mmCIF file of C-alpha atoms and ligand atoms in Angstrom:
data_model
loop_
_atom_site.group_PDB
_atom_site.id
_atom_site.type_symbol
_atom_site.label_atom_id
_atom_site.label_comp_id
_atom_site.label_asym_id
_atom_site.label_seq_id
_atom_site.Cartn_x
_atom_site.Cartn_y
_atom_site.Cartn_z
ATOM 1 C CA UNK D 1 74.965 33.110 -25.983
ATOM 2 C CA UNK D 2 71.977 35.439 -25.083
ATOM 3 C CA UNK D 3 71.471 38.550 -25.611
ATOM 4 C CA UNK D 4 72.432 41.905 -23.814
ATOM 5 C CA UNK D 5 73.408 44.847 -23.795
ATOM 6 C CA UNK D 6 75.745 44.493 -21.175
ATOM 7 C CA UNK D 7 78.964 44.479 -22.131
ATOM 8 C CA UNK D 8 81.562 44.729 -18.911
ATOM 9 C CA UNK D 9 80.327 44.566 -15.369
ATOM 10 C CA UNK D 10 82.653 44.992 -12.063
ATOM 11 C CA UNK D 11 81.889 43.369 -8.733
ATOM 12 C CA UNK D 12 84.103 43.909 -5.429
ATOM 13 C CA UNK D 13 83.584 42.645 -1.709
ATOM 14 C CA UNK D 14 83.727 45.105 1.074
ATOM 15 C CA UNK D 15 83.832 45.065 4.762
ATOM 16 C CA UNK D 16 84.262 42.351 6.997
ATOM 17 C CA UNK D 17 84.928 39.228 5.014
ATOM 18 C CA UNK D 18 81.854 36.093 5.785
ATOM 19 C CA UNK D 19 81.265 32.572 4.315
ATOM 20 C CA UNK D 20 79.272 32.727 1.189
ATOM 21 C CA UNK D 21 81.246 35.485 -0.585
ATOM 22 C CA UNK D 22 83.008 33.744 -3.039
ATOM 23 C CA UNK D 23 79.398 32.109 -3.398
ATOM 24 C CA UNK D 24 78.078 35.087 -4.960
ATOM 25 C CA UNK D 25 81.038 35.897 -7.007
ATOM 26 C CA UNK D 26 81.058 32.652 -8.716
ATOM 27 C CA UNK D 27 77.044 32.732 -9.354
ATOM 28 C CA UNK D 28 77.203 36.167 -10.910
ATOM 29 C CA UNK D 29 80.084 35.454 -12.903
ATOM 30 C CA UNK D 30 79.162 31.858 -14.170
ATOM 31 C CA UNK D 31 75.587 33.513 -15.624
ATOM 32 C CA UNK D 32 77.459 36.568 -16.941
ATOM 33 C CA UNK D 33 80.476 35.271 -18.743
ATOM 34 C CA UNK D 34 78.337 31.634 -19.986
ATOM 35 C CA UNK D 35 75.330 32.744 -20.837
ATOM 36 C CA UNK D 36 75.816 36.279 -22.021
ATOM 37 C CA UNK D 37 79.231 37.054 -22.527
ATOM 38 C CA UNK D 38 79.901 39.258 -20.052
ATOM 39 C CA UNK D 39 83.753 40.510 -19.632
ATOM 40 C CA UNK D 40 83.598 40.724 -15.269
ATOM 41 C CA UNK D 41 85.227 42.719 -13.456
ATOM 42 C CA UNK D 42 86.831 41.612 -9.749
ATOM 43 C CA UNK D 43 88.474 44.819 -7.994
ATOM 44 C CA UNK D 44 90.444 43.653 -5.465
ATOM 45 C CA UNK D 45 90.080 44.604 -1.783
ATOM 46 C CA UNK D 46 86.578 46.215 -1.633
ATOM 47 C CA UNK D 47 86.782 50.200 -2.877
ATOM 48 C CA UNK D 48 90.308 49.770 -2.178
ATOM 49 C CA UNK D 49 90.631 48.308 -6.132
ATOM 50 C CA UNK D 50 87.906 50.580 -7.107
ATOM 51 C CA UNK D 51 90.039 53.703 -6.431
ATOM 52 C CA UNK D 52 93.597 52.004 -7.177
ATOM 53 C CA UNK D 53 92.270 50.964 -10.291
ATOM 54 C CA UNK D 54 93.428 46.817 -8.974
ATOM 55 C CA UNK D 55 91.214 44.641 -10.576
ATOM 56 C CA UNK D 56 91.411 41.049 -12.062
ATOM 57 C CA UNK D 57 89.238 39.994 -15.071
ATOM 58 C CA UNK D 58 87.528 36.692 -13.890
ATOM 59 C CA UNK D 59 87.207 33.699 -15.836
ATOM 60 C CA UNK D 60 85.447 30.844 -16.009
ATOM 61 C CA UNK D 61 88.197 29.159 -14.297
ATOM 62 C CA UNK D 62 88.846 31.587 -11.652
ATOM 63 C CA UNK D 63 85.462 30.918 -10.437
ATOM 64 C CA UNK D 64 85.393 27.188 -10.546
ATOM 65 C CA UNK D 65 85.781 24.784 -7.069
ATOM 66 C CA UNK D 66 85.401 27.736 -4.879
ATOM 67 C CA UNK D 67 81.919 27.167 -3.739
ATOM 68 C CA UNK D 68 82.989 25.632 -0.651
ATOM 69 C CA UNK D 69 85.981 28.090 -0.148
ATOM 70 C CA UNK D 70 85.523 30.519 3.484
ATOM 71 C CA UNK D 71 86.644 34.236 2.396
ATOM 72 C CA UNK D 72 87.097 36.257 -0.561
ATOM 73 C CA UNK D 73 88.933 35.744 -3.828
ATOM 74 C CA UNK D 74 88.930 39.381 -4.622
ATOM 75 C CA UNK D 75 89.601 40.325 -1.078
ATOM 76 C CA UNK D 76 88.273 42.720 0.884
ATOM 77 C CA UNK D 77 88.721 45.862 3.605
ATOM 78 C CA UNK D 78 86.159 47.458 5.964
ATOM 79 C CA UNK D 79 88.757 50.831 5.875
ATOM 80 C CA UNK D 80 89.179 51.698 1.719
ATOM 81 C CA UNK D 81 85.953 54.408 1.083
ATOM 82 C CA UNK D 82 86.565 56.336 -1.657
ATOM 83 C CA UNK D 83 85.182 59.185 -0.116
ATOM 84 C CA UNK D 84 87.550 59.347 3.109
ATOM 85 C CA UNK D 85 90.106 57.558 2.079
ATOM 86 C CA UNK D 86 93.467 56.989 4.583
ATOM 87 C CA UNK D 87 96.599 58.241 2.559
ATOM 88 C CA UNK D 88 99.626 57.137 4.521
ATOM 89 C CA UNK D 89 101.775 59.981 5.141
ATOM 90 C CA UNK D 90 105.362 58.486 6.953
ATOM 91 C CA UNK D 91 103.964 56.889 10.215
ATOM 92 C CA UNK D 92 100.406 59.268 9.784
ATOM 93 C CA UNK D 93 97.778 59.033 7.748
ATOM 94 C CA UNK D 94 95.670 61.771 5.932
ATOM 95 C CA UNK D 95 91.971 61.651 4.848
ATOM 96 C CA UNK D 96 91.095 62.431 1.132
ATOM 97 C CA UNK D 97 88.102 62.631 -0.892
ATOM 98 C CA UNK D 98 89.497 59.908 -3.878
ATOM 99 C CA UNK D 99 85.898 59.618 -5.294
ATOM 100 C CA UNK D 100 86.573 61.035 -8.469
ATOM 101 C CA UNK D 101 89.147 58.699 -8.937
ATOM 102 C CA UNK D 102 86.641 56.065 -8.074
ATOM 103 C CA UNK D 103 84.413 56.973 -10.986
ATOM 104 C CA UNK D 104 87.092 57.871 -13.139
ATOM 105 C CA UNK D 105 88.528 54.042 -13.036
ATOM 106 C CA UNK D 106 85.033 52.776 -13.274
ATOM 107 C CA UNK D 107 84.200 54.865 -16.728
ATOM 108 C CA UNK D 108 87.804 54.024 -17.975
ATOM 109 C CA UNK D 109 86.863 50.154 -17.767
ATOM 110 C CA UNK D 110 83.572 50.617 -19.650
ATOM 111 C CA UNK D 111 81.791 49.415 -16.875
ATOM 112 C CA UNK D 112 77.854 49.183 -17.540
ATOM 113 C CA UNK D 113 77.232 48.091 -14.048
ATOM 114 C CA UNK D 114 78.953 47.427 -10.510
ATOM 115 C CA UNK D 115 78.164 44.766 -8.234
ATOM 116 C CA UNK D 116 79.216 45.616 -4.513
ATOM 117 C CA UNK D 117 78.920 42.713 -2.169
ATOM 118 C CA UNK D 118 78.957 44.467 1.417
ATOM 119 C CA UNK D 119 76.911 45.547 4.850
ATOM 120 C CA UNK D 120 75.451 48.528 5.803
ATOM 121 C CA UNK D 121 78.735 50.804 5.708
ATOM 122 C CA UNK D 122 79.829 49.163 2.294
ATOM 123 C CA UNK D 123 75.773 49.824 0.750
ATOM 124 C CA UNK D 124 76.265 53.008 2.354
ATOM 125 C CA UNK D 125 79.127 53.948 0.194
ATOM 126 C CA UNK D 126 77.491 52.727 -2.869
ATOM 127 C CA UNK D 127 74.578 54.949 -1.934
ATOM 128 C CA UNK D 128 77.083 57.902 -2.633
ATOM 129 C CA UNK D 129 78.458 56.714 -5.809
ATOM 130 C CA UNK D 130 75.182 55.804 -7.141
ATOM 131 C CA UNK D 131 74.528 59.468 -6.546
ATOM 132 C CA UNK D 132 77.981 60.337 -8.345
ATOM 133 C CA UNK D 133 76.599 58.667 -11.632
ATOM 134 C CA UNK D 134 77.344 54.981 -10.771
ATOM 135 C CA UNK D 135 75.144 52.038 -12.216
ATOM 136 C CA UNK D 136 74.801 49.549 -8.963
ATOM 137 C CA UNK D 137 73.744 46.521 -7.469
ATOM 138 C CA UNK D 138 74.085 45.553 -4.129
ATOM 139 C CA UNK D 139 74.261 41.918 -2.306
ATOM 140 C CA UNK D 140 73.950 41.709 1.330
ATOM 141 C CA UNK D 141 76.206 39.609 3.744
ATOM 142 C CA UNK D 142 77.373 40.014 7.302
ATOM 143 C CA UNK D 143 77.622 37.528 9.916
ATOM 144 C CA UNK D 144 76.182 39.859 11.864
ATOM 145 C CA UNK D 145 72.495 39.576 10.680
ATOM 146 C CA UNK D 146 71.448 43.131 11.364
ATOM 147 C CA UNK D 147 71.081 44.755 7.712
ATOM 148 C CA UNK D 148 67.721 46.025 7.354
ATOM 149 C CA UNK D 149 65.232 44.870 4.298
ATOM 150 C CA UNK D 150 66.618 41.128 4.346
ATOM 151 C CA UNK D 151 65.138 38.452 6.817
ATOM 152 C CA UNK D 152 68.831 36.978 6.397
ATOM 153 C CA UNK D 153 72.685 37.643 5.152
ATOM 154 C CA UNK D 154 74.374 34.870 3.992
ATOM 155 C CA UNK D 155 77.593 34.511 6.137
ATOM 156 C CA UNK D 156 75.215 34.651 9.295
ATOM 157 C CA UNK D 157 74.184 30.954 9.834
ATOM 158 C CA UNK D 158 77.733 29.584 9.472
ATOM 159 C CA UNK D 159 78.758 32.109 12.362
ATOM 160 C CA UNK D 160 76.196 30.558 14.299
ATOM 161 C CA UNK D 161 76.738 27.183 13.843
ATOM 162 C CA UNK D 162 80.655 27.875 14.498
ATOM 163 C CA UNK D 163 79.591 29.536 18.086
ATOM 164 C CA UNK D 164 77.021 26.110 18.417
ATOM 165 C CA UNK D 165 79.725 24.001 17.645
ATOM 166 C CA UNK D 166 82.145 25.786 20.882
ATOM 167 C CA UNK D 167 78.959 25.966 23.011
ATOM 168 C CA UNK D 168 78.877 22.137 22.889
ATOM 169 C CA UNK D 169 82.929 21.596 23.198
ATOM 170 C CA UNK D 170 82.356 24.302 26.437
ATOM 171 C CA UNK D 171 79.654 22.027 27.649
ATOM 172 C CA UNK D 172 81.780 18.986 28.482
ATOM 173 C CA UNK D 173 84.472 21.139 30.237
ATOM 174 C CA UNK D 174 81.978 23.311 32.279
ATOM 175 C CA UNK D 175 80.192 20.035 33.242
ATOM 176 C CA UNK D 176 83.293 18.432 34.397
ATOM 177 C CA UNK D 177 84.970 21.288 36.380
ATOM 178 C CA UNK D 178 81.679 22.604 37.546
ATOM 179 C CA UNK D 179 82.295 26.195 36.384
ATOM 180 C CA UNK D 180 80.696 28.796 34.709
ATOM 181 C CA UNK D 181 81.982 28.622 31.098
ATOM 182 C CA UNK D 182 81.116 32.356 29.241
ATOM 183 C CA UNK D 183 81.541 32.118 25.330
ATOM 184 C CA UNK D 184 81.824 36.022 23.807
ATOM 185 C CA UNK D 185 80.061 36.085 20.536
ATOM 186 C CA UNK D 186 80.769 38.688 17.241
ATOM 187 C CA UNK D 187 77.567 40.561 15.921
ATOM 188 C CA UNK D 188 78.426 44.550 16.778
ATOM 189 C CA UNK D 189 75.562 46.077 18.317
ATOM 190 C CA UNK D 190 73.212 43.264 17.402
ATOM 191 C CA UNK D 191 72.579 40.125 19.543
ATOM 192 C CA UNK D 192 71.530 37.790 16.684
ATOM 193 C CA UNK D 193 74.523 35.462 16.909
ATOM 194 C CA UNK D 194 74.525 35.162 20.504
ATOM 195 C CA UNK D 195 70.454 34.904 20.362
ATOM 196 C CA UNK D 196 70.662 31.910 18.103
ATOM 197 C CA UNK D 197 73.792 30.015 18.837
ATOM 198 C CA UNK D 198 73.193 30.356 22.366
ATOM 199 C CA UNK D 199 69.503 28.915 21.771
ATOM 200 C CA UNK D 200 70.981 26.293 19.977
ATOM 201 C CA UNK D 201 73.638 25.375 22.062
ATOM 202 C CA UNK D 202 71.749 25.464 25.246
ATOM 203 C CA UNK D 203 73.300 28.582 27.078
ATOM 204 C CA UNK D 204 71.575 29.297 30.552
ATOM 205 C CA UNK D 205 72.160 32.537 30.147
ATOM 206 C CA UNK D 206 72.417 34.574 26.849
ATOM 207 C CA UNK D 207 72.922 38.510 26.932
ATOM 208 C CA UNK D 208 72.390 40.339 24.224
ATOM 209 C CA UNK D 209 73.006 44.556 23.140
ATOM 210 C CA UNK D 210 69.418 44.947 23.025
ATOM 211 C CA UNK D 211 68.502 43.531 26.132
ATOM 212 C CA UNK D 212 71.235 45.668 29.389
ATOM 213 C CA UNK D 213 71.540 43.060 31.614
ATOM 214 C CA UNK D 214 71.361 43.351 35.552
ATOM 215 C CA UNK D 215 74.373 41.097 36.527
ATOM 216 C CA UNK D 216 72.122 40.209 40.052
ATOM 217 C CA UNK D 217 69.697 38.545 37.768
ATOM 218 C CA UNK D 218 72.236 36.885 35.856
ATOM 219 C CA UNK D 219 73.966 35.932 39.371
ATOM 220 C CA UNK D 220 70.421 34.480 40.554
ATOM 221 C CA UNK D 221 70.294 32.277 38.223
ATOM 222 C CA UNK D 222 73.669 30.809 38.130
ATOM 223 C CA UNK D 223 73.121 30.165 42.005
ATOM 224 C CA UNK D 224 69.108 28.718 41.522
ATOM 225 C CA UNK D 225 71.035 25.858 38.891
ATOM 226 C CA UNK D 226 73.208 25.157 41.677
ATOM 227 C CA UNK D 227 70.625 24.701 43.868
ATOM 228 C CA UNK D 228 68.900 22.389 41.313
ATOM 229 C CA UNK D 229 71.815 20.400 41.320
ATOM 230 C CA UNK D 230 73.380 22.035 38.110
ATOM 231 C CA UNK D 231 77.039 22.820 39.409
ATOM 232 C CA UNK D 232 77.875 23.981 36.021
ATOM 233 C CA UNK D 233 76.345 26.919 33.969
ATOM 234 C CA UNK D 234 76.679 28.278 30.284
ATOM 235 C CA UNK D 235 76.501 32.057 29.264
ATOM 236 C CA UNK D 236 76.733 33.728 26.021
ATOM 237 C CA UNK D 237 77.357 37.304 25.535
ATOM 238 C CA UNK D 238 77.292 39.491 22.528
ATOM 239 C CA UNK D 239 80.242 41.476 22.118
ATOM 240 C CA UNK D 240 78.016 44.665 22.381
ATOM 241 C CA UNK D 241 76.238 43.374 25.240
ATOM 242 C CA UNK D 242 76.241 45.773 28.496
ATOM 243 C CA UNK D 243 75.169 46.224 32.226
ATOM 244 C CA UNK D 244 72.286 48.472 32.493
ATOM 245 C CA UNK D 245 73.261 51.548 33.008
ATOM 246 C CA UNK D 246 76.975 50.683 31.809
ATOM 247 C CA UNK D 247 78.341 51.480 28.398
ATOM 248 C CA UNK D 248 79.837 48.800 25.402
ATOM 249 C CA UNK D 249 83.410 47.326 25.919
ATOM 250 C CA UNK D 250 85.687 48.839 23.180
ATOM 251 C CA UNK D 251 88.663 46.688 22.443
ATOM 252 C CA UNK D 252 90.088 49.424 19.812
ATOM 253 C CA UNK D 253 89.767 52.173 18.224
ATOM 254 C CA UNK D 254 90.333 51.995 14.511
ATOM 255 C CA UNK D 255 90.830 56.126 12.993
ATOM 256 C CA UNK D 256 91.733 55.079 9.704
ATOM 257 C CA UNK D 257 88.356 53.063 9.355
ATOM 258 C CA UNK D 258 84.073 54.385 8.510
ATOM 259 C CA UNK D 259 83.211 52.829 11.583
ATOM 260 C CA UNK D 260 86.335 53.460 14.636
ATOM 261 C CA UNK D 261 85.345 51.255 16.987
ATOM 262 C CA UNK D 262 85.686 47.511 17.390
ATOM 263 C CA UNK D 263 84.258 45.515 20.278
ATOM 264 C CA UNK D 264 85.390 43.127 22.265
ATOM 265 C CA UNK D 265 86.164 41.931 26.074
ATOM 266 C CA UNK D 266 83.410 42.116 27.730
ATOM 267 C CA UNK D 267 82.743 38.663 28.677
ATOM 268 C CA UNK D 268 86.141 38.845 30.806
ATOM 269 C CA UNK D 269 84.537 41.280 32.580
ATOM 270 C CA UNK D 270 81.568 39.800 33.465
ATOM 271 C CA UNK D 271 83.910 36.584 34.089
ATOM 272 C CA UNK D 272 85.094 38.734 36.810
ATOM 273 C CA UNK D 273 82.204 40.142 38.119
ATOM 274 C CA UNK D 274 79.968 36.572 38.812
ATOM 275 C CA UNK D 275 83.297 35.201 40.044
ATOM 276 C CA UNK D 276 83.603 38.108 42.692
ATOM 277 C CA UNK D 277 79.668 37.961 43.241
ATOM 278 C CA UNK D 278 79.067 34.390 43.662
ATOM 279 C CA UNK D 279 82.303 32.767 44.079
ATOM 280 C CA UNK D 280 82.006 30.097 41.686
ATOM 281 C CA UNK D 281 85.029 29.810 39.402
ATOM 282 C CA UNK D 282 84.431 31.298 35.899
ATOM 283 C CA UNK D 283 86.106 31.256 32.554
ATOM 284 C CA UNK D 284 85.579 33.214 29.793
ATOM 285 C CA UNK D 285 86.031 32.473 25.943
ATOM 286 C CA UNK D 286 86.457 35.378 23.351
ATOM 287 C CA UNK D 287 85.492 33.392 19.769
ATOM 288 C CA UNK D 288 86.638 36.322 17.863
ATOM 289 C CA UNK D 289 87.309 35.804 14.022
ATOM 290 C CA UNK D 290 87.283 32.317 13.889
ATOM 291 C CA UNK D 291 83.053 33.241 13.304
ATOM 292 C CA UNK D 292 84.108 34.936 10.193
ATOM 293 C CA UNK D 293 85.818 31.796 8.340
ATOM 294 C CA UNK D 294 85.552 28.314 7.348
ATOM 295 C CA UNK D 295 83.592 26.598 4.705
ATOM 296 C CA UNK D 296 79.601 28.185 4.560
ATOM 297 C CA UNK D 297 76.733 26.367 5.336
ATOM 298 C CA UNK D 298 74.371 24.633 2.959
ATOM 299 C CA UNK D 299 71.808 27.070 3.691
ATOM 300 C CA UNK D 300 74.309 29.901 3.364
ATOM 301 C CA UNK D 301 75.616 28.252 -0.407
ATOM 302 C CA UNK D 302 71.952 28.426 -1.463
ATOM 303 C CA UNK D 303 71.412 31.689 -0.256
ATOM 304 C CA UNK D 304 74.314 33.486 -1.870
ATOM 305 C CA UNK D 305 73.433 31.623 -5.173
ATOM 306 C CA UNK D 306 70.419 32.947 -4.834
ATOM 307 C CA UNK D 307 71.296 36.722 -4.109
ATOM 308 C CA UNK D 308 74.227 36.408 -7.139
ATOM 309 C CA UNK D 309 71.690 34.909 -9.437
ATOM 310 C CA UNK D 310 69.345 37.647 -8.725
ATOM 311 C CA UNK D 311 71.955 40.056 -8.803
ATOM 312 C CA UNK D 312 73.003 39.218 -12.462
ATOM 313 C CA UNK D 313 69.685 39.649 -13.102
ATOM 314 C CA UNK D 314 68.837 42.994 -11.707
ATOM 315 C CA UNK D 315 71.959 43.805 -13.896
ATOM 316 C CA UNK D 316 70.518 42.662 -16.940
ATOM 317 C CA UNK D 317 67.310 44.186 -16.403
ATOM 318 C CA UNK D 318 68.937 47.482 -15.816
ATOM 319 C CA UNK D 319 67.466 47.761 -12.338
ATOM 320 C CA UNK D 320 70.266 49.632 -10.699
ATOM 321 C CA UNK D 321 70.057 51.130 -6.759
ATOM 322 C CA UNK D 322 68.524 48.294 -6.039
ATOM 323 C CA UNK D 323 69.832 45.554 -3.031
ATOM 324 C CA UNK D 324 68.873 41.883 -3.086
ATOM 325 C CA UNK D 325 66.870 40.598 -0.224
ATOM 326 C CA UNK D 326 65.134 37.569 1.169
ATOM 327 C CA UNK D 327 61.527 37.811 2.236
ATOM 328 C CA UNK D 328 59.711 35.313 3.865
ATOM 329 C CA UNK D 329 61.224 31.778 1.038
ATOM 330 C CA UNK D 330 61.329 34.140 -1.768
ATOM 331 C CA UNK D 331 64.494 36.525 -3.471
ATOM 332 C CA UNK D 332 63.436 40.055 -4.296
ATOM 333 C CA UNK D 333 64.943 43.038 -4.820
ATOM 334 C CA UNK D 334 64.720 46.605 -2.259
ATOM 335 C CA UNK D 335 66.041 50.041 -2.784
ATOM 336 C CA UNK D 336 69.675 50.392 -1.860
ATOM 337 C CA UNK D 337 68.297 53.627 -0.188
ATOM 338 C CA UNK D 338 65.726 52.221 2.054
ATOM 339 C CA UNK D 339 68.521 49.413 3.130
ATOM 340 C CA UNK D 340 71.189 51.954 4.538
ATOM 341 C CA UNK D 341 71.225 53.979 7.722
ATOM 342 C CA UNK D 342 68.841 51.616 10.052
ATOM 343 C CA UNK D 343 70.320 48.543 11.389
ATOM 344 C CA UNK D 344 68.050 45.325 12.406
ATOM 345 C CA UNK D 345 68.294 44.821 15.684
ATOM 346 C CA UNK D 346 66.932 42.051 17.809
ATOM 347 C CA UNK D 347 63.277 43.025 19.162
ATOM 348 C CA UNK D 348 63.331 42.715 22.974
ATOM 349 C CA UNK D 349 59.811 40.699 21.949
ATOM 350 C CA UNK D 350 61.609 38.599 19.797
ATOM 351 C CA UNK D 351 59.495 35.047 19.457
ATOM 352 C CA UNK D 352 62.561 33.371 19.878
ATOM 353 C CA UNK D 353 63.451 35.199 23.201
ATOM 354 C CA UNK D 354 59.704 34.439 24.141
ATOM 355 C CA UNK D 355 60.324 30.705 23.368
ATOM 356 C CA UNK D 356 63.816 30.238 25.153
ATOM 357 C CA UNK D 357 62.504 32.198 28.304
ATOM 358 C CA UNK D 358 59.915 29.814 28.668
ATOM 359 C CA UNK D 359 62.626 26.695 28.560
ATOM 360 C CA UNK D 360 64.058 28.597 31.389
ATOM 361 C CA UNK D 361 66.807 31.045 29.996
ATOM 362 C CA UNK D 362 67.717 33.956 31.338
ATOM 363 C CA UNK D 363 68.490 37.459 29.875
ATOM 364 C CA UNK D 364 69.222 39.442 32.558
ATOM 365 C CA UNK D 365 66.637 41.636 32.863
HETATM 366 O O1 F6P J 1 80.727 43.046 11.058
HETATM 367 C C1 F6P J 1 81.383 41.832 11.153
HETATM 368 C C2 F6P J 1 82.301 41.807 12.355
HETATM 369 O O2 F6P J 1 82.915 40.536 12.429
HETATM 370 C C3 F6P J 1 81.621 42.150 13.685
HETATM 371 O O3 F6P J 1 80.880 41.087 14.205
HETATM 372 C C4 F6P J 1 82.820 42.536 14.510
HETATM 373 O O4 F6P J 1 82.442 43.416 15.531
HETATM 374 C C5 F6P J 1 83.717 43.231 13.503
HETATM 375 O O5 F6P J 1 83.310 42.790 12.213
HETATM 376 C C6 F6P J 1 85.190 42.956 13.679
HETATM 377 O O6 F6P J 1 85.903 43.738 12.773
HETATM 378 P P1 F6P J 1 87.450 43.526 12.440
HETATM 379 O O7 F6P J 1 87.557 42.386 11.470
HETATM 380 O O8 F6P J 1 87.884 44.821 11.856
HETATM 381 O O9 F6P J 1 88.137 43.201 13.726
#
């Protein structure tokens, strides 16, 4: 065993679950408990465990064969902050400030250190305890792509090769039935999913948050692939994606949770609008959750090794507020601070819009 003096380290998943979580967990733990002895921590449910004091204390074992495994062991909620947290009153629901409780559970396990595996609201959160007296570390992951201070999340690339993968099953029926086939893609109000999967799955048209799209533009180009002889065309829309001038579709509205709103049905809409404006028949595909599971990538394995490895190791070397993060091929380490607050949107100038305008697609403006 090496040397440490860490003694007992938590670690807890928060937010919206991706592949490559259990990734993490099982690269942090395997260093901790093998090489140094580490007693680890997994609070179940994100800050949900933190404040209800529901942990389990991994082993060896519990962290063996699930490198492959979609999802979270430890589980995970994108409502539990310790800081407005929902206490269920009969059918209602009141907010309290269960912070102290928080901290309280975290001295009361000897904790030297806690490892919070989360996006911006969950780094956000940590931001707050760190400023309560809390020793952290934080991982990135979102399929979502947009966390500042990290070229990539893990959890991203499988989304995107999940929405490639329908793109190319929608291909074959749009083809056949000569329609316009629209597939709605996850990312909130970032357009990285739809940017890349509809690259790489050859949409015609991609629309994206960043980018309000004109729908006559969009409508000109469905009609100038007809005219080519193309009597089928494929669009992909971000869930956040909206006309110019128009606002975001809102699918729900979630009190009890940091952020309320959830997205979602848009790409109906438009479904309806180039079917009314161009008369070509038109059906729309919401992809939903199904981005969120399934087994990660290779590249999104490596990744989370990498960020748990260098996680451990931030640990060890006492080098708390600090978030993981790749730059350019390398694994460093940014403030948790400088992370929070901003997210990483797709630049209109993007090289990768540049490139897939020039192959002819259109974003609608
Ligand atoms: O942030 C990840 C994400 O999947 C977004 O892409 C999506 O907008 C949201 O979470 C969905 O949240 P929920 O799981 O609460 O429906």
């Amino acid at each position: 065993m090496k040397k440490t003096a860490i003694k007992t380290i938590g670690i807890l998943t928060a937010g919206g679950d991706c592949p490559g979580l259990n990734v993490v967990i099982r690269a942090v733990a395997k260093v901790a408990i093998n090489d140094y002895g580490i007693k680890v921590i997994g609070f179940e449910d994100g800050y949900d465990g933190l404040v209800r004091n529901r942990f389990i204390t991994l082993s060896n074992k519990d962290v063996s064969g699930i490198l492959t495994l979609g999802g979270t062991i430890l589980g995970t909620s994108n409502i539990a902050d310790p800081y407005r947290y929902p206490v269920q009153k009969g059918s209602k629901f009141v907010i309290k400030d269960l912070s102290a409780q928080a901290i309280a559970n975290y001295k009361a396990n000897g904790l030297d250190a806690l490892i919070v595996i989360g996006g911006d609201g969950t780094l956000s959160i940590a931001s707050k305890l760190m400023k309560d007296g809390l020793d952290i570390v934080a991982v990135p992951k979102t399929i979502d792509n947009d966390l500042a201070e990290t070229e990539y999340t893990f959890g991203f690339e499988s989304a995107v090769v999940t929405a490639t993968e329908a793109l190319d099953k929608l291909h074959t029926t749009a083809q056949s039935h000569h329609r316009v086939m629209i597939l709605e893609v996850m990312g909130r109000y970032a357009g990285w999913i739809a940017l890349y999967a509809g690259v790489a799955g050859g949409g015609d048209v991609i629309l994206i948050p960043e980018i309000p799209y004109d729908l006559k533009k969009v409508c000109d180009k469905l009609h100038e692939r007809r005219h080519h002889g193309k009597r089928f065309s494929i669009v992909v829309i971000a869930e956040g994606a909206k006309p110019k001038g128009g606002k975001m579709t809102v699918s729900r509205v979630i009190e009890k949770s940091p952020d309320k709103i959830r997205l979602g049905g848009v790409g109906y809409q438009l479904m309806d609008a180039i079917e009314k404006q161009t008369g070509i028949e038109s059906r729309a595909t919401i992809l939903g959750h199904v981005q969120r599971g399934g087994t990660p990538t290779p590249f999104d394995r490596i990744l989370a090794t990498r960020f748990g490895y260098e996680a451990i190791n931030l640990v060890l070397r006492k080098k708390f507020g600090r978030m993981v993060a790749l730059k350019g091929e390398g694994v460093t380490d940014v403030s948790i601070a400088k992370a929070i607050g901003k997210l990483k949107r797709v630049p209109p100038n993007h090289l990768l819009i540049k490139s897939a305008k020039a192959i002819g697609v259109t974003f609608g403006n």
